[in-house]
GROMACS .gro file of C-alpha atoms in nm:
model
  258
    1MET     CA    1  12.517   8.963  13.318
    2LYS     CA    2  12.179   9.098  13.268
    3LYS     CA    3  12.243   9.507  13.270
    4LEU     CA    4  12.518   9.401  13.001
    5SER     CA    5  12.285   9.217  12.817
    6ILE     CA    6  12.009   9.534  12.838
    7LEU     CA    7  12.277   9.719  12.707
    8MET     CA    8  12.359   9.577  12.400
    9LEU     CA    9  11.986   9.483  12.368
   10ALA     CA   10  11.947   9.957  12.355
   11ILE     CA   11  12.247   9.956  12.152
   12CYS     CA   12  12.118   9.701  11.924
   13SER     CA   13  11.763   9.908  11.909
   14THR     CA   14  11.887  10.242  11.837
   15ALA     CA   15  12.109  10.083  11.519
   16ILE     CA   16  11.759   9.888  11.365
   17PHE     CA   17  11.584  10.135  11.426
   18GLY     CA   18  11.771  10.488  11.393
   19GLN     CA   19  11.589  10.795  11.346
   20LYS     CA   20  11.235  10.813  11.491
   21VAL     CA   21  10.947  11.042  11.352
   22SER     CA   22  10.975  11.268  11.616
   23ASP     CA   23  11.317  11.380  11.517
   24TYR     CA   24  11.137  11.522  11.214
   25LYS     CA   25  11.051  11.897  11.204
   26TYR     CA   26  10.942  11.881  10.860
   27VAL     CA   27  10.644  11.625  10.702
   28LEU     CA   28  10.487  11.604  10.363
   29ILE     CA   29  10.153  11.458  10.294
   30PRO     CA   30   9.988  11.325   9.947
   31GLU     CA   31   9.762  11.564   9.775
   32LYS     CA   32   9.531  11.220   9.764
   33PHE     CA   33   9.533  10.895   9.995
   34GLU     CA   34   9.584  10.636   9.650
   35SER     CA   35   9.484  10.325   9.845
   36PHE     CA   36   9.124  10.524   9.891
   37LYS     CA   37   9.057  10.443   9.554
   38GLY     CA   38   8.751  10.693   9.579
   39GLU     CA   39   8.642  10.873   9.856
   40SER     CA   40   8.891  10.969  10.160
   41TYR     CA   41   8.672  11.155  10.378
   42GLY     CA   42   8.917  11.423  10.408
   43LEU     CA   43   9.202  11.207  10.572
   44GLU     CA   44   9.404  11.442  10.406
   45GLU     CA   45   9.309  11.724  10.559
   46ALA     CA   46   9.262  11.587  10.918
   47LEU     CA   47   9.637  11.472  10.944
   48ALA     CA   48   9.749  11.757  10.815
   49LYS     CA   49   9.586  11.921  11.132
   50ALA     CA   50   9.670  11.669  11.388
   51LEU     CA   51  10.011  11.704  11.290
   52LYS     CA   52  10.034  12.007  11.332
   53ASN     CA   53   9.917  12.003  11.622
   54LYS     CA   54  10.247  11.802  11.732
   55LYS     CA   55  10.431  12.081  11.637
   56TYR     CA   56  10.526  11.924  11.283
   57GLU     CA   57  10.539  12.144  10.998
   58VAL     CA   58  10.328  12.064  10.711
   59LEU     CA   59  10.458  12.090  10.360
   60PRO     CA   60  10.258  12.217  10.080
   61ALA     CA   61  10.262  11.990   9.759
   62ASN     CA   62  10.473  12.252   9.514
   63ILE     CA   63  10.867  12.213   9.604
   64ASP     CA   64  10.994  12.579   9.530
   65GLN     CA   65  10.741  12.737   9.848
   66TRP     CA   66  10.915  12.484  10.090
   67PRO     CA   67  11.218  12.630  10.342
   68SER     CA   68  11.524  12.602  10.291
   69GLU     CA   69  11.643  12.362  10.480
   70ALA     CA   70  11.370  12.092  10.362
   71LYS     CA   71  11.441  12.204  10.049
   72ASP     CA   72  11.828  12.194  10.063
   73ASN     CA   73  11.774  11.859  10.145
   74SER     CA   74  11.492  11.652  10.156
   75CYS     CA   75  11.653  11.369  10.397
   76ASN     CA   76  11.511  11.635  10.668
   77VAL     CA   77  11.139  11.581  10.543
   78MET     CA   78  10.958  11.249  10.603
   79LYS     CA   79  10.652  11.087  10.419
   80ALA     CA   80  10.301  11.034  10.592
   81ASP     CA   81  10.052  10.844  10.407
   82VAL     CA   82   9.738  10.629  10.550
   83LEU     CA   83   9.662  10.278  10.368
   84ASN     CA   84   9.319  10.178  10.362
   85VAL     CA   85   9.247   9.830  10.548
   86LYS     CA   86   9.000   9.644  10.390
   87SER     CA   87   8.762   9.461  10.710
   88MET     CA   88   8.376   9.437  10.705
   89PHE     CA   89   8.293   9.506  11.070
   90LYS     CA   90   8.524   9.791  11.114
   91ASN     CA   91   8.680  10.100  10.967
   92LYS     CA   92   9.046  10.020  10.936
   93LEU     CA   93   9.352  10.196  10.838
   94MET     CA   94   9.739  10.227  10.865
   95LEU     CA   95   9.929  10.505  10.947
   96VAL     CA   96  10.303  10.505  10.767
   97VAL     CA   97  10.573  10.757  10.803
   98LYS     CA   98  10.886  10.645  10.587
   99ASP     CA   99  11.216  10.878  10.555
  100CYS     CA  100  11.399  11.012  10.216
  101ASN     CA  101  11.557  10.640  10.149
  102ASN     CA  102  11.174  10.493  10.180
  103LYS     CA  103  11.257  10.330  10.513
  104VAL     CA  104  10.965  10.247  10.705
  105LEU     CA  105  11.002  10.446  11.030
  106LEU     CA  106  10.636  10.397  11.130
  107GLU     CA  107  10.351  10.178  11.073
  108SER     CA  108  10.031  10.263  11.351
  109ASN     CA  109   9.738  10.122  11.298
  110GLY     CA  110   9.423  10.237  11.391
  111SER     CA  111   9.036  10.126  11.426
  112SER     CA  112   8.687  10.212  11.451
  113SER     CA  113   8.380  10.023  11.561
  114ILE     CA  114   8.176  10.348  11.439
  115LYS     CA  115   8.029  10.228  11.081
  116GLU     CA  116   8.015  10.589  10.895
  117PHE     CA  117   8.278  10.623  10.705
  118GLU     CA  118   8.361  10.887  10.739
  119GLU     CA  119   8.294  10.944  11.137
  120GLY     CA  120   8.486  10.577  11.178
  121LEU     CA  121   8.780  10.668  10.981
  122ALA     CA  122   8.867  10.960  11.131
  123ASP     CA  123   8.838  10.792  11.453
  124ALA     CA  124   9.062  10.485  11.367
  125LEU     CA  125   9.295  10.762  11.268
  126LYS     CA  126   9.307  10.938  11.584
  127MET     CA  127   9.364  10.557  11.719
  128ALA     CA  128   9.692  10.542  11.483
  129LEU     CA  129   9.867  10.871  11.567
  130ILE     CA  130   9.840  10.766  11.929
  131ASN     CA  131  10.202  10.628  11.832
  132VAL     CA  132  10.336  10.987  11.736
  133GLY     CA  133  10.506  11.222  11.939
  134ASN     CA  134  10.575  11.557  11.968
  135SER     CA  135  10.799  11.669  11.710
  136ASN     CA  136  11.134  11.756  11.909
  137PRO     CA  137  11.370  11.783  11.587
  138VAL     CA  138  11.720  11.681  11.577
  139ALA     CA  139  12.012  11.861  11.408
  140MET     CA  140  11.943  11.930  11.035
  141GLN     CA  141  12.109  11.743  10.748
  142PRO     CA  142  12.351  11.982  10.507
  143ALA     CA  143  12.212  12.123  10.210
  144LYS     CA  144  12.287  11.851   9.912
  145ASN     CA  145  12.261  11.974   9.512
  146HIS     CA  146  11.957  11.916   9.300
  147ALA     CA  147  12.027  11.591   9.164
  148SER     CA  148  12.118  11.456   9.493
  149MET     CA  149  11.829  11.574   9.643
  150ALA     CA  150  11.557  11.475   9.357
  151SER     CA  151  11.705  11.084   9.389
  152THR     CA  152  11.593  11.090   9.735
  153THR     CA  153  11.258  11.236   9.690
  154ILE     CA  154  11.139  11.003   9.453
  155ALA     CA  155  11.317  10.694   9.612
  156GLY     CA  156  11.041  10.554   9.787
  157ASN     CA  157  10.800  10.585   9.454
  158THR     CA  158  11.078  10.385   9.225
  159ALA     CA  159  11.124  10.139   9.492
  160GLN     CA  160  10.740  10.090   9.459
  161SER     CA  161  10.783   9.990   9.083
  162SER     CA  162  10.947   9.644   9.126
  163VAL     CA  163  10.988   9.558   8.756
  164SER     CA  164  11.179   9.269   8.721
  165GLU     CA  165  11.455   9.371   8.399
  166THR     CA  166  11.725   9.256   8.292
  167ALA     CA  167  11.982   9.536   8.430
  168VAL     CA  168  12.216   9.716   8.144
  169SER     CA  169  12.404  10.030   8.173
  170VAL     CA  170  12.249  10.401   8.021
  171PRO     CA  171  12.332  10.390   7.669
  172ALA     CA  172  12.527  10.664   7.584
  173THR     CA  173  12.279  10.804   7.280
  174GLY     CA  174  12.091  11.022   7.623
  175SER     CA  175  12.273  11.272   7.752
  176SER     CA  176  12.326  11.255   8.132
  177THR     CA  177  12.128  11.588   8.224
  178GLY     CA  178  11.942  11.817   8.003
  179ASN     CA  179  11.635  12.057   7.918
  180TYR     CA  180  11.347  11.838   7.706
  181SER     CA  181  10.976  12.013   7.616
  182ASN     CA  182  10.702  11.843   7.415
  183GLY     CA  183  10.574  12.169   7.343
  184LYS     CA  184  10.313  12.155   7.667
  185ILE     CA  185  10.560  12.055   7.942
  186ASP     CA  186  10.889  12.190   8.020
  187VAL     CA  187  11.065  11.910   8.213
  188GLN     CA  188  11.453  11.846   8.317
  189LYS     CA  189  11.633  11.473   8.238
  190ILE     CA  190  11.808  11.412   8.550
  191GLN     CA  191  12.013  11.078   8.557
  192ILE     CA  192  11.987  10.902   8.946
  193ASP     CA  193  12.191  10.611   8.873
  194ALA     CA  194  12.345  10.398   8.598
  195ASN     CA  195  11.998  10.232   8.555
  196GLN     CA  196  11.725  10.482   8.588
  197PHE     CA  197  11.655  10.867   8.543
  198ILE     CA  198  11.372  11.111   8.569
  199LEU     CA  199  11.203  11.367   8.374
  200ALA     CA  200  11.119  11.581   8.674
  201LYS     CA  201  10.873  11.877   8.632
  202SER     CA  202  10.994  12.266   8.761
  203GLY     CA  203  10.826  12.291   9.139
  204SER     CA  204  10.691  11.960   9.147
  205SER     CA  205  10.783  11.687   9.417
  206VAL     CA  206  10.640  11.434   9.200
  207PRO     CA  207  10.862  11.368   8.911
  208PHE     CA  208  10.707  11.319   8.592
  209ALA     CA  209  10.850  10.967   8.445
  210ILE     CA  210  11.040  10.792   8.571
  211PHE     CA  211  11.250  10.583   8.360
  212LYS     CA  212  11.415  10.216   8.415
  213THR     CA  213  11.651  10.034   8.190
  214THR     CA  214  11.529   9.688   8.044
  215SER     CA  215  11.785   9.457   7.843
  216LYS     CA  216  11.655   9.622   7.540
  217LYS     CA  217  11.979   9.892   7.446
  218ASP     CA  218  11.786  10.236   7.456
  219VAL     CA  219  11.445  10.104   7.528
  220PHE     CA  220  11.281  10.145   7.893
  221LEU     CA  221  11.018  10.102   8.126
  222VAL     CA  222  10.850  10.409   8.226
  223LYS     CA  223  10.582  10.503   8.492
  224LEU     CA  224  10.416  10.818   8.518
  225SER     CA  225  10.277  11.012   8.805
  226ASP     CA  226   9.917  10.897   8.811
  227ASN     CA  227  10.116  10.526   8.829
  228THR     CA  228  10.051  10.410   8.509
  229THR     CA  229  10.326  10.205   8.357
  230THR     CA  230  10.462  10.236   7.950
  231ILE     CA  231  10.766  10.224   7.724
  232GLY     CA  232  11.008  10.476   7.635
  233TYR     CA  233  11.291  10.497   7.444
  234PHE     CA  234  11.563  10.735   7.285
  235GLU     CA  235  11.502  10.840   6.923
  236ASN     CA  236  11.687  11.058   6.728
  237GLY     CA  237  11.806  11.223   7.035
  238ASN     CA  238  11.462  11.276   7.125
  239ILE     CA  239  11.283  11.092   7.430
  240VAL     CA  240  10.918  10.968   7.310
  241ILE     CA  241  10.702  10.786   7.582
  242ASP     CA  242  10.456  10.547   7.421
  243ILE     CA  243  10.068  10.688   7.589
  244GLN     CA  244   9.762  10.423   7.609
  245GLN     CA  245   9.479  10.611   7.489
  246ALA     CA  246   9.117  10.521   7.593
  247ASP     CA  247   9.068  10.340   7.263
  248GLY     CA  248   9.282  10.125   7.302
  249ARG     CA  249   9.561  10.297   7.099
  250SER     CA  250   9.887  10.483   7.147
  251SER     CA  251  10.008  10.782   7.084
  252LYS     CA  252  10.368  10.900   7.132
  253GLU     CA  253  10.426  11.206   7.373
  254ILE     CA  254  10.818  11.324   7.187
  255PHE     CA  255  10.978  11.555   7.409
  256THR     CA  256  11.304  11.732   7.244
  257GLN     CA  257  11.645  11.877   7.404
  258LYS     CA  258  11.611  12.275   7.426
   0.00000   0.00000   0.00000
């Protein structure tokens, strides 16, 4: 009976946790850790170096430079981030690793009694990385079409934008896909599901804008790549985004279909 209980526990653990960090070969690290509002003390470079030493391949921000295994299916890529944990007497941080569906693969805390920020945070990162094993990748997942890839790549971003709005179907006034331009930026409109679409710049792993439906027809809540939130809407076949200016006034960014 005891052996059976242990076996059942092992099976349940596998079902709950699924893939682990060491199952991956490729990792994406943001250019700047957002929770560090000012200086991040070189943590991005330190994390990249440490993961390379553990046999992971750190991907560049430009998706066009990714190897085909990662480019063809973003679920072969995990995302690593470092969060600043506020503490009065120690330097603390948390290493968070997620999969393409924003599911947490690892949360590992690190702390250091070294008071200087640069040395203390570097020491805390080393502590957090103790829980990261060397890369021992499993078989890569097969290629996806580009629309599916866009959906999984932005899953983390859309999940973090938790807006309470009544979901409605995307109105017929906007096409499901297409190329648009505001004269300065060329973007592609990609329909993710019935309630959201993105505008994606070529070669970027981060969407230019994420649109989520609201209770009002043709009006969307928009999250921009700099994490600001605004309003967007369809107008005469164009996609319009209201941009807040520094003086408090708003201006229109009009994207016309090409």
